[in-house]
Amino acid sequence: DGGITQSPKYLFRKEGQNVTLSCEQNLNHDAMYWYRQDPGQGLRLIYYSQIVNDFQKGDIAEGYSVSREKKESFPLTVTSAQKNPTAFYLCASSGTIVNTEAFFGQGTRLTVV
Amino acid sequence: GEDVEQSLFLSVREGDSSVINCTYTDSSSTYLYWYKQEPGAGLQLLTYIFSNMDMKQDQRLTVLLNKKDKHLSLRIADTQTGDSAIYFCAESRNGQNFVFGPGTRLSVLP
């Protein structure tokens, strides 16, 4: 089945550690996105990539890094520089064909312990 | 920059209709979407509408678009407890860069 997969579903990180969230899609989509969602709040864009080997900062990129070495994969690293990383992280992808929608993964809940 | 606004909460009784409203600022928006998020899950697309349409109906869902006022609404007929979720309005200009509203938490009361 085509779709977008995030792993793990739950992740715990000690303060001062970097952690990487996985996002894989088999929809042949060019564009991929990372959003952060805090309780009771909407989605805030962290990074997005419209093509392999290229990505742009979103509204809250500080403390995060990404790579896009393959079309299917867009991992997000939450670095120790991110002061408040506990949140729900959502990955999405969309095609380049006009009128496409964004497809979302099931999310990763990151908790700093 | 672009902005999308929604009321944060809505409560309805089971069987009644729900109407969730959204306003957006980007007059160049060409696609407008409604997504549903259940607890602890990702977002699922419910429906979308092109900016050259003013209405779209899909079973219990009716989307109304007033392009002049930049106002979008989602009506859910015969609301059920399974409709309890957060509903996000979103817009995009090119089908790639999406701007989401803060989400409306719909509570369905028995």
XYZ file of C-alpha atoms in Angstrom, chain B:
110
model
C 2.415 36.293 5.026
C -0.487 33.958 4.595
C -2.686 33.304 7.589
C -5.547 30.912 8.283
C -7.884 31.421 11.232
C -10.413 29.127 12.876
C -12.347 29.104 16.094
C -10.703 26.674 18.509
C -13.688 24.821 19.949
C -17.151 23.662 18.871
C -19.646 21.506 20.752
C -22.733 19.975 19.183
C -25.295 17.363 20.147
C -25.273 13.989 18.415
C -27.531 14.098 15.371
C -27.261 17.858 14.913
C -25.288 19.523 12.134
C -21.833 20.946 12.837
C -20.482 23.967 11.019
C -16.789 24.716 11.291
C -15.634 28.045 9.909
C -12.315 29.229 8.541
C -10.968 32.467 7.128
C -7.798 32.911 5.129
C -5.862 35.889 3.879
C -4.098 34.759 0.708
C -6.241 35.816 -2.214
C -4.012 33.727 -4.458
C -4.994 30.513 -2.707
C -6.100 28.041 -5.298
C -6.805 24.982 -3.163
C -8.537 24.838 0.193
C -8.641 21.731 2.325
C -10.282 20.251 5.380
C -8.272 17.728 7.381
C -9.354 15.644 10.387
C -7.042 14.624 13.221
C -8.021 12.009 15.769
C -6.138 11.817 19.089
C -2.515 10.789 18.726
C -2.755 10.359 14.956
C -1.769 12.155 11.803
C -4.038 14.265 9.649
C -6.428 12.729 7.151
C -7.792 14.670 4.236
C -11.574 14.926 4.400
C -12.197 17.009 1.336
C -10.822 19.869 -0.702
C -12.230 22.527 -2.979
C -10.781 24.520 -5.822
C -11.003 28.268 -5.510
C -13.165 28.512 -8.621
C -15.903 26.491 -6.919
C -18.337 27.738 -4.310
C -19.679 24.462 -3.005
C -18.742 20.826 -2.802
C -20.764 18.029 -1.265
C -19.494 14.598 -0.305
C -21.951 12.418 1.612
C -22.397 14.076 5.042
C -19.857 16.790 4.291
C -20.627 20.096 2.596
C -17.942 22.674 1.916
C -18.913 26.252 1.164
C -16.438 28.785 -0.175
C -16.986 32.530 -0.270
C -13.976 33.696 -2.195
C -14.877 37.364 -1.911
C -14.838 37.183 1.897
C -12.092 34.520 1.964
C -14.340 32.357 4.110
C -14.526 28.558 4.048
C -16.894 26.380 6.022
C -17.332 22.671 6.621
C -20.776 21.373 7.479
C -21.116 17.876 8.901
C -24.672 16.611 8.751
C -26.031 14.206 11.393
C -22.913 14.539 13.541
C -21.871 11.341 15.312
C -19.596 10.693 18.277
C -16.997 9.346 15.850
C -16.791 12.813 14.330
C -15.191 14.126 17.541
C -11.724 15.252 16.461
C -9.699 18.299 15.538
C -10.503 19.754 12.127
C -7.869 21.749 10.283
C -8.510 24.173 7.489
C -5.584 24.610 5.080
C -4.807 26.484 1.923
C -2.165 26.279 -0.736
C -1.328 28.274 -3.786
C 0.394 25.626 -5.783
C -0.565 22.349 -4.140
C 2.796 22.143 -2.406
C 3.267 24.731 0.323
C 0.409 24.426 2.762
C -0.700 26.872 5.425
C -2.774 25.350 8.207
C -5.168 26.945 10.633
C -4.892 26.240 14.376
C -7.573 23.559 14.233
C -11.101 23.406 15.655
C -11.734 20.816 18.343
C -15.193 19.357 17.728
C -16.873 17.713 20.695
C -20.023 15.703 20.068
C -22.276 15.410 23.097
C -24.683 12.473 23.527
